[in-house]
């Protein structure tokens, strides 16, 4: 497991930034309901203020009733999820999801605002809906995550309620969920064991580092009356072995949103995750973008080739443009200085004569002196102008 070392000083000390790392790091706070996302957001916000690097804050939870910090952009200012529930006849989860969908349609504008502040902020904090699956398994959640990740170094902070994860089964469920989010987003990941003021997270670190320790604790708690391990325990034991690989790619930190403990370790882990974004995620993103651009270019060429082929007629086929495709004929006429058959030349001559005659008439009429109405002779018709030829 990747263990961050506490930094010498706070986040403002990251002076040796490269050109690309000048962009703010987006920290997406994701976690089960009640894990402490909102409280942690408040703690991170106040910590960053003490470090003189106030963050830019986005709130994507339309149902949050009490927010102990002020968000720069708040979904609740755009969509009222209760009104959405009423209008669309939805339950609370449907209302939250629809509100998020509606907000996502304007997310390019949100990105624009964040980009405007990119030079002046180091961190963008994003709070997500309490119902974790609304964000992690919805199309709008994926669009928001991808949009942020394609514009800024983006890191997932997966927040875990430590006191409620001491049971091996709960721990395993939580880790499997984290694993699914990691594989879905492929973004750098930090496991944040929150509420360490109530329960230190050492047990979790031990379970993650040593699957046998997990197995031991599992066995100690989960034997039946005959002293045998249950099927579920064997399954979890096997899974912990499988998850070793997953753990080895993670950073885990313990924090207390309540007391502020662990903030330096948290930002140190975020900095490592940012580097991982630059070294792993960004090149892959650039490669995919280049690949897509190349694909679009080759699609364009294919379409053009197909179009040209469609316009070229084979003998016996009718062609609305005559014996040659229209553009081909025009090109040929221009290249060769005009039509080559006697008939075509005659047609062209007639056309030129007609055009000339027309021009002359127009010229005559336009260039004549306007008549003096008073001296104009009037005849039976009263009109002698223009002068008859
Ligand atoms: N002791 C302790 N309590 C905490 C800590 N962080 C959060 N809490 C408490 O946990 C409860 C849930 O915290 P929230 O911040 O509302 O959690 P949330 O994940 O935003 O909740 P949802 O909005 O429902 O998803 C609150 O009662 C907090 O006071 C912590 O570090 N230590």
Short mmCIF file of C-alpha atoms and ligand atoms in Angstrom, two decimals:
data_model
loop_
_atom_site.label_atom_id
_atom_site.label_comp_id
_atom_site.label_asym_id
_atom_site.label_seq_id
_atom_site.Cartn_x
_atom_site.Cartn_y
_atom_site.Cartn_z
CA UNK A 1 0.00 0.00 0.00
CA UNK A 2 1.30 3.44 -0.88
CA UNK A 3 1.85 5.21 2.43
CA UNK A 4 2.29 8.97 2.27
CA UNK A 5 5.00 10.54 4.34
CA UNK A 6 3.94 13.68 6.19
CA UNK A 7 5.22 16.77 4.37
CA UNK A 8 7.65 19.24 5.91
CA UNK A 9 5.02 21.96 5.71
CA UNK A 10 1.48 22.58 4.51
CA UNK A 11 0.09 22.70 0.97
CA UNK A 12 1.38 26.21 0.27
CA UNK A 13 4.93 24.84 0.28
CA UNK A 14 4.49 23.12 -3.11
CA UNK A 15 6.53 25.77 -4.86
CA UNK A 16 8.46 23.61 -7.28
CA UNK A 17 5.45 23.14 -9.44
CA UNK A 18 5.75 22.21 -13.08
CA UNK A 19 3.83 24.05 -15.80
CA UNK A 20 0.98 21.52 -15.86
CA UNK A 21 0.79 21.30 -12.08
CA UNK A 22 -0.09 25.00 -11.88
CA UNK A 23 -3.65 23.94 -12.42
CA UNK A 24 -5.60 23.44 -9.20
CA UNK A 25 -6.12 19.92 -7.95
CA UNK A 26 -9.77 18.88 -7.89
CA UNK A 27 -10.60 16.79 -4.82
CA UNK A 28 -13.82 14.85 -5.32
CA UNK A 29 -15.15 13.90 -1.88
CA UNK A 30 -17.12 10.69 -2.22
CA UNK A 31 -18.40 8.48 0.56
CA UNK A 32 -21.36 6.65 2.07
CA UNK A 33 -24.10 8.71 3.71
CA UNK A 34 -22.94 9.90 7.11
CA UNK A 35 -19.26 9.16 6.53
CA UNK A 36 -18.52 12.83 7.19
CA UNK A 37 -18.05 14.35 3.73
CA UNK A 38 -19.62 17.69 4.56
CA UNK A 39 -17.82 17.98 7.89
CA UNK A 40 -14.54 17.09 6.20
CA UNK A 41 -15.16 19.67 3.47
CA UNK A 42 -15.56 22.28 6.19
CA UNK A 43 -12.37 21.10 7.87
CA UNK A 44 -10.38 21.14 4.63
CA UNK A 45 -11.73 24.58 3.85
CA UNK A 46 -10.68 26.04 7.20
CA UNK A 47 -7.30 24.27 7.06
CA UNK A 48 -6.58 25.69 3.60
CA UNK A 49 -7.59 29.14 4.78
CA UNK A 50 -5.04 28.89 7.61
CA UNK A 51 -2.44 27.97 4.96
CA UNK A 52 -3.41 31.09 2.94
CA UNK A 53 -4.62 28.95 0.04
CA UNK A 54 -8.39 29.26 0.15
CA UNK A 55 -10.01 26.63 -2.06
CA UNK A 56 -12.71 26.95 -4.69
CA UNK A 57 -15.73 24.95 -3.52
CA UNK A 58 -18.45 23.19 -5.50
CA UNK A 59 -21.45 21.64 -3.81
CA UNK A 60 -23.15 18.96 -5.90
CA UNK A 61 -25.48 17.73 -3.17
CA UNK A 62 -28.91 19.23 -3.87
CA UNK A 63 -30.41 17.75 -0.70
CA UNK A 64 -27.95 19.03 1.88
CA UNK A 65 -29.85 21.01 4.51
CA UNK A 66 -27.01 22.42 6.55
CA UNK A 67 -23.75 23.46 4.93
CA UNK A 68 -21.16 24.74 7.40
CA UNK A 69 -19.14 26.50 4.67
CA UNK A 70 -19.91 28.75 1.75
CA UNK A 71 -19.64 27.14 -1.65
CA UNK A 72 -18.54 29.19 -4.67
CA UNK A 73 -20.94 27.19 -6.81
CA UNK A 74 -23.88 25.49 -5.18
CA UNK A 75 -26.23 23.16 -7.09
CA UNK A 76 -29.05 24.37 -4.82
CA UNK A 77 -28.80 27.84 -6.35
CA UNK A 78 -29.62 26.35 -9.75
CA UNK A 79 -32.05 23.52 -9.01
CA UNK A 80 -34.55 23.06 -6.23
CA UNK A 81 -34.71 19.30 -5.85
CA UNK A 82 -37.99 19.44 -3.89
CA UNK A 83 -39.61 21.33 -6.76
CA UNK A 84 -38.15 18.74 -9.16
CA UNK A 85 -39.73 15.99 -7.04
CA UNK A 86 -43.10 17.74 -7.23
CA UNK A 87 -43.00 18.55 -10.93
CA UNK A 88 -41.73 15.17 -12.07
CA UNK A 89 -43.65 13.22 -9.42
CA UNK A 90 -40.48 11.62 -8.04
CA UNK A 91 -39.26 10.27 -4.71
CA UNK A 92 -36.26 11.80 -2.89
CA UNK A 93 -33.59 9.77 -4.74
CA UNK A 94 -35.22 10.38 -8.12
CA UNK A 95 -35.44 14.08 -7.27
CA UNK A 96 -31.75 14.26 -6.35
CA UNK A 97 -30.72 12.36 -9.47
CA UNK A 98 -32.89 14.52 -11.76
CA UNK A 99 -31.58 17.68 -10.10
CA UNK A 100 -28.03 16.45 -10.73
CA UNK A 101 -28.92 15.62 -14.35
CA UNK A 102 -30.35 19.10 -14.88
CA UNK A 103 -27.27 20.68 -13.33
CA UNK A 104 -24.98 18.57 -15.52
CA UNK A 105 -26.48 20.18 -18.63
CA UNK A 106 -24.89 23.44 -17.43
CA UNK A 107 -21.64 21.92 -16.26
CA UNK A 108 -19.61 23.45 -19.10
CA UNK A 109 -20.42 26.85 -17.57
CA UNK A 110 -19.31 25.59 -14.16
CA UNK A 111 -16.03 24.45 -15.72
CA UNK A 112 -15.67 27.90 -17.25
CA UNK A 113 -15.95 29.51 -13.81
CA UNK A 114 -13.42 27.11 -12.34
CA UNK A 115 -11.04 27.73 -15.24
CA UNK A 116 -11.24 31.47 -14.65
CA UNK A 117 -9.99 30.88 -11.11
CA UNK A 118 -7.41 28.27 -12.09
CA UNK A 119 -4.46 30.64 -11.72
CA UNK A 120 -5.38 31.82 -8.26
CA UNK A 121 -6.47 28.65 -6.43
CA UNK A 122 -4.55 25.50 -5.56
CA UNK A 123 -7.47 23.26 -4.67
CA UNK A 124 -11.02 22.78 -5.87
CA UNK A 125 -13.13 20.87 -3.35
CA UNK A 126 -16.23 19.05 -4.57
CA UNK A 127 -18.91 17.72 -2.21
CA UNK A 128 -21.10 14.99 -3.71
CA UNK A 129 -24.61 13.74 -2.84
CA UNK A 130 -24.99 11.69 0.33
CA UNK A 131 -26.50 8.81 -1.62
CA UNK A 132 -23.20 7.65 -3.04
CA UNK A 133 -24.61 5.67 -5.98
CA UNK A 134 -26.42 8.75 -7.31
CA UNK A 135 -23.05 10.20 -8.13
CA UNK A 136 -20.89 7.15 -8.74
CA UNK A 137 -23.32 5.15 -10.89
CA UNK A 138 -25.17 7.84 -12.78
CA UNK A 139 -24.43 9.19 -16.24
CA UNK A 140 -24.34 12.73 -14.87
CA UNK A 141 -21.81 11.72 -12.19
CA UNK A 142 -19.63 10.18 -14.89
CA UNK A 143 -19.94 13.27 -17.11
CA UNK A 144 -19.03 15.60 -14.25
CA UNK A 145 -16.07 13.42 -13.20
CA UNK A 146 -14.77 13.08 -16.77
CA UNK A 147 -15.19 16.79 -17.51
CA UNK A 148 -13.26 17.74 -14.39
CA UNK A 149 -10.60 15.08 -14.96
CA UNK A 150 -10.02 16.14 -18.55
CA UNK A 151 -9.47 19.76 -17.51
CA UNK A 152 -7.71 19.52 -14.13
CA UNK A 153 -5.66 17.06 -12.12
CA UNK A 154 -8.47 15.23 -10.33
CA UNK A 155 -8.25 12.98 -7.31
CA UNK A 156 -10.92 10.93 -5.54
CA UNK A 157 -11.01 11.18 -1.77
CA UNK A 158 -13.07 8.19 -0.67
CA UNK A 159 -14.28 8.91 2.85
CA UNK A 160 -14.87 6.05 5.23
CA UNK A 161 -16.65 6.12 8.56
CA UNK A 162 -13.90 4.36 10.56
CA UNK A 163 -15.89 3.47 13.71
CA UNK A 164 -18.50 1.79 11.52
CA UNK A 165 -15.92 -0.23 9.60
CA UNK A 166 -14.37 -2.21 12.41
CA UNK A 167 -16.36 -5.33 11.54
CA UNK A 168 -14.52 -7.32 8.84
CA UNK A 169 -17.69 -7.74 6.76
CA UNK A 170 -18.41 -3.98 6.72
CA UNK A 171 -14.77 -3.25 5.99
CA UNK A 172 -14.80 -5.67 3.07
CA UNK A 173 -18.04 -4.19 1.66
CA UNK A 174 -16.60 -0.71 1.87
CA UNK A 175 -13.35 -1.76 0.19
CA UNK A 176 -15.21 -3.52 -2.61
CA UNK A 177 -17.21 -0.37 -3.19
CA UNK A 178 -14.03 1.73 -3.24
CA UNK A 179 -12.53 -0.77 -5.67
CA UNK A 180 -15.52 -0.47 -8.00
CA UNK A 181 -15.23 3.34 -8.02
CA UNK A 182 -11.50 3.15 -8.68
CA UNK A 183 -11.98 0.85 -11.64
CA UNK A 184 -14.90 2.89 -12.94
CA UNK A 185 -13.17 6.26 -12.84
CA UNK A 186 -9.51 5.10 -13.10
CA UNK A 187 -8.57 8.26 -11.23
CA UNK A 188 -5.94 8.47 -8.48
CA UNK A 189 -7.51 7.43 -5.24
CA UNK A 190 -7.04 8.30 -1.58
CA UNK A 191 -8.78 6.29 1.14
CA UNK A 192 -9.69 8.70 3.92
CA UNK A 193 -10.46 6.99 7.21
CA UNK A 194 -12.51 9.66 8.96
CA UNK A 195 -13.55 9.98 12.61
CA UNK A 196 -10.22 8.74 13.94
CA UNK A 197 -10.95 10.72 17.11
CA UNK A 198 -13.51 7.99 17.86
CA UNK A 199 -11.67 4.98 16.39
CA UNK A 200 -8.05 4.99 15.17
CA UNK A 201 -7.64 3.47 11.74
CA UNK A 202 -4.65 1.24 12.58
CA UNK A 203 -6.72 -1.94 12.33
CA UNK A 204 -7.68 -1.01 8.74
CA UNK A 205 -4.06 -0.37 7.75
CA UNK A 206 -3.07 -3.71 9.19
CA UNK A 207 -5.84 -5.51 7.30
CA UNK A 208 -4.80 -3.83 4.10
CA UNK A 209 -1.13 -4.63 4.50
CA UNK A 210 -1.49 -8.18 5.69
CA UNK A 211 -4.36 -10.30 4.42
CA UNK A 212 -3.49 -12.99 6.96
CA UNK A 213 -4.15 -10.54 9.80
CA UNK A 214 -7.56 -9.88 8.25
CA UNK A 215 -8.18 -13.61 7.98
CA UNK A 216 -7.15 -14.10 11.60
CA UNK A 217 -9.56 -11.42 12.83
CA UNK A 218 -12.25 -12.78 10.60
CA UNK A 219 -11.80 -16.28 12.00
CA UNK A 220 -11.73 -15.02 15.56
CA UNK A 221 -15.12 -13.35 15.13
CA UNK A 222 -16.86 -15.59 12.71
CA UNK A 223 -16.67 -19.21 13.81
CA UNK A 224 -19.86 -21.16 14.20
CA UNK A 225 -20.80 -23.29 17.23
CA UNK A 226 -18.60 -26.14 15.94
CA UNK A 227 -15.57 -23.87 15.62
CA UNK A 228 -15.78 -23.92 11.80
CA UNK A 229 -15.45 -20.86 9.63
CA UNK A 230 -18.60 -20.02 7.69
CA UNK A 231 -18.86 -19.94 3.91
CA UNK A 232 -19.10 -16.13 4.04
CA UNK A 233 -15.91 -15.91 6.07
CA UNK A 234 -14.01 -18.11 3.61
CA UNK A 235 -15.28 -15.93 0.78
CA UNK A 236 -14.15 -12.76 2.52
CA UNK A 237 -10.78 -14.31 3.31
CA UNK A 238 -10.27 -15.12 -0.36
CA UNK A 239 -11.39 -11.66 -1.35
CA UNK A 240 -8.93 -9.98 0.97
CA UNK A 241 -6.19 -11.89 -0.81
CA UNK A 242 -7.51 -10.70 -4.18
CA UNK A 243 -7.78 -7.11 -2.94
CA UNK A 244 -4.11 -7.02 -1.95
CA UNK A 245 -3.28 -5.85 -5.44
CA UNK A 246 -5.94 -3.15 -5.19
CA UNK A 247 -4.62 -1.99 -1.81
CA UNK A 248 -1.09 -1.75 -3.16
CA UNK A 249 -2.21 1.04 -5.52
CA UNK A 250 -3.91 3.08 -2.84
CA UNK A 251 -2.95 5.74 -0.39
CA UNK A 252 -4.67 5.58 2.97
CA UNK A 253 -4.79 8.32 5.57
CA UNK A 254 -6.55 8.71 8.87
CA UNK A 255 -8.24 12.03 9.65
CA UNK A 256 -10.72 13.55 12.00
CA UNK A 257 -12.96 16.11 10.41
CA UNK A 258 -14.03 17.00 13.93
CA UNK A 259 -10.64 17.74 15.49
CA UNK A 260 -8.60 18.49 12.36
CA UNK A 261 -6.16 15.67 12.99
CA UNK A 262 -4.40 14.25 9.91
CA UNK A 263 -4.73 17.27 7.61
CA UNK A 264 -1.05 17.34 6.65
CA UNK A 265 -1.04 13.63 5.85
CA UNK A 266 -4.19 14.16 3.81
CA UNK A 267 -2.64 16.89 1.64
CA UNK A 268 0.54 14.92 1.29
CA UNK A 269 -1.50 11.99 -0.08
CA UNK A 270 -3.34 14.38 -2.41
CA UNK A 271 -0.02 15.68 -3.73
CA UNK A 272 1.14 12.12 -4.45
CA UNK A 273 -2.16 11.39 -6.15
CA UNK A 274 -1.75 14.53 -8.27
CA UNK A 275 1.64 13.26 -9.41
CA UNK A 276 0.03 9.95 -10.29
CA UNK A 277 -2.56 11.83 -12.33
CA UNK A 278 0.24 13.59 -14.27
CA UNK A 279 2.25 10.42 -14.79
CA UNK A 280 -0.49 7.85 -15.46
CA UNK A 281 -3.89 9.33 -16.11
CA UNK A 282 -2.93 12.42 -18.17
CA UNK A 283 -0.76 10.61 -20.75
CA UNK A 284 -3.53 8.05 -21.22
CA UNK A 285 -6.08 10.85 -21.61
CA UNK A 286 -3.84 12.64 -24.14
CA UNK A 287 -3.33 9.40 -26.02
CA UNK A 288 -7.09 8.79 -26.21
CA UNK A 289 -7.70 12.39 -27.31
CA UNK A 290 -5.07 12.10 -30.05
CA UNK A 291 -6.47 8.74 -31.09
CA UNK A 292 -9.98 10.21 -31.31
CA UNK A 293 -8.72 13.19 -33.35
CA UNK A 294 -6.88 10.83 -35.70
CA UNK A 295 -9.98 8.68 -36.02
CA UNK A 296 -12.11 11.74 -36.85
CA UNK A 297 -9.57 12.82 -39.47
CA UNK A 298 -9.46 9.38 -41.08
CA UNK A 299 -13.30 9.19 -40.97
CA UNK A 300 -13.40 12.52 -42.80
CA UNK A 301 -10.99 11.22 -45.46
CA UNK A 302 -12.99 8.00 -45.85
CA UNK A 303 -16.22 9.94 -46.25
CA UNK A 304 -14.67 12.23 -48.84
CA UNK A 305 -13.24 9.27 -50.75
CA UNK A 306 -16.64 7.58 -50.66
CA UNK A 307 -18.31 10.75 -51.89
CA UNK A 308 -15.85 11.11 -54.76
CA UNK A 309 -16.37 7.49 -55.65
CA UNK A 310 -20.15 7.93 -55.65
CA UNK A 311 -19.81 10.88 -57.99
CA UNK A 312 -17.69 9.01 -60.51
CA UNK A 313 -19.96 7.19 -62.96
CA UNK A 314 -19.24 3.99 -64.71
CA UNK A 315 -20.36 3.63 -68.42
CA UNK A 316 -24.04 2.86 -68.77
CA UNK A 317 -24.99 4.59 -65.54
CA UNK A 318 -27.08 7.73 -65.74
CA UNK A 319 -25.39 10.83 -64.40
CA UNK A 320 -27.37 13.98 -63.69
CA UNK A 321 -24.27 16.07 -64.45
CA UNK A 322 -23.66 14.73 -67.96
CA UNK A 323 -20.84 12.53 -69.15
CA UNK A 324 -18.59 13.61 -66.27
CA UNK A 325 -19.20 14.33 -62.65
CA UNK A 326 -20.01 18.01 -62.38
CA UNK A 327 -16.93 19.20 -60.56
CA UNK A 328 -14.78 16.99 -62.77
CA UNK A 329 -16.23 18.61 -65.91
CA UNK A 330 -15.77 22.12 -64.55
CA UNK A 331 -12.17 21.34 -63.60
CA UNK A 332 -11.52 19.98 -67.03
CA UNK A 333 -13.05 23.05 -68.74
CA UNK A 334 -10.92 25.33 -66.64
CA UNK A 335 -7.76 23.34 -67.21
CA UNK A 336 -8.24 23.13 -70.94
CA UNK A 337 -9.41 26.71 -71.39
CA UNK A 338 -13.02 25.99 -72.40
CA UNK A 339 -15.29 23.56 -74.24
CA UNK A 340 -13.78 21.42 -76.92
CA UNK A 341 -16.64 20.25 -79.18
CA UNK A 342 -17.91 22.51 -81.99
CA UNK A 343 -21.43 22.28 -80.60
CA UNK A 344 -20.31 23.41 -77.12
CA UNK A 345 -18.32 26.28 -78.65
CA UNK A 346 -21.39 27.42 -80.59
CA UNK A 347 -23.54 27.35 -77.44
CA UNK A 348 -20.94 29.34 -75.58
CA UNK A 349 -20.71 31.89 -78.42
CA UNK A 350 -24.49 32.39 -78.40
CA UNK A 351 -24.52 32.77 -74.64
CA UNK A 352 -21.78 35.38 -74.82
CA UNK A 353 -23.61 37.34 -77.54
CA UNK A 354 -26.84 37.34 -75.58
CA UNK A 355 -25.05 38.49 -72.47
CA UNK A 356 -23.34 41.27 -74.46
CA UNK A 357 -26.62 42.48 -75.95
CA UNK A 358 -28.22 42.55 -72.55
CA UNK A 359 -25.31 44.56 -71.18
CA UNK A 360 -25.54 47.06 -74.01
CA UNK A 361 -29.27 47.67 -73.41
CA UNK A 362 -28.71 48.18 -69.78
CA UNK A 363 -25.81 50.46 -70.51
CA UNK A 364 -27.90 52.56 -72.97
CA UNK A 365 -30.75 53.11 -70.62
CA UNK A 366 -28.62 53.83 -67.63
CA UNK A 367 -26.27 56.21 -69.41
CA UNK A 368 -28.87 58.39 -71.04
CA UNK A 369 -29.31 61.90 -69.73
CA UNK A 370 -32.53 62.00 -67.71
CA UNK A 371 -35.20 63.78 -69.78
CA UNK A 372 -36.39 67.24 -69.00
CA UNK A 373 -39.99 66.55 -68.18
CA UNK A 374 -41.16 70.06 -69.06
CA UNK A 375 -39.77 69.94 -72.57
CA UNK A 376 -40.74 66.40 -73.25
CA UNK A 377 -43.11 66.17 -76.15
CA UNK A 378 -46.26 64.34 -75.41
CA UNK A 379 -47.92 62.27 -77.99
CA UNK A 380 -51.02 60.18 -77.94
CA UNK A 381 -49.51 57.98 -75.38
CA UNK A 382 -47.76 60.91 -73.77
CA UNK A 383 -44.54 58.97 -73.70
CA UNK A 384 -41.59 59.39 -76.04
CA UNK A 385 -38.91 58.38 -73.73
CA UNK A 386 -36.80 56.39 -74.03
CA UNK A 387 -36.24 57.40 -77.59
CA UNK A 388 -37.26 54.70 -80.01
CA UNK A 389 -34.39 53.21 -81.96
N1 LIG B 1 -16.63 12.18 16.00
C1 LIG B 1 -16.64 12.60 14.74
N2 LIG B 1 -17.83 12.82 14.14
C2 LIG B 1 -17.80 13.22 12.85
C3 LIG B 1 -16.60 13.42 12.14
N3 LIG B 1 -16.92 13.80 10.89
C4 LIG B 1 -18.25 13.87 10.82
N4 LIG B 1 -18.79 13.51 12.00
C5 LIG B 1 -20.22 13.43 12.31
O1 LIG B 1 -20.81 12.48 11.44
C6 LIG B 1 -22.13 12.88 11.10
C7 LIG B 1 -22.28 12.92 9.59
O2 LIG B 1 -21.43 13.92 9.09
P1 LIG B 1 -21.71 14.64 7.71
O3 LIG B 1 -20.57 15.54 7.49
O4 LIG B 1 -23.07 15.22 7.68
O5 LIG B 1 -21.64 13.41 6.77
P2 LIG B 1 -22.00 13.35 5.21
O6 LIG B 1 -21.19 12.25 4.65
O7 LIG B 1 -21.84 14.67 4.60
O8 LIG B 1 -23.51 12.98 5.31
P3 LIG B 1 -24.55 12.98 4.07
O9 LIG B 1 -24.70 14.41 3.66
O10 LIG B 1 -25.76 12.37 4.67
O11 LIG B 1 -23.92 12.15 3.06
C8 LIG B 1 -22.34 14.24 11.76
O12 LIG B 1 -23.03 14.04 12.96
C9 LIG B 1 -20.94 14.72 12.05
O13 LIG B 1 -20.88 15.55 13.17
C10 LIG B 1 -15.39 13.18 12.84
O14 LIG B 1 -14.27 13.30 12.31
N5 LIG B 1 -15.46 12.76 14.14
#
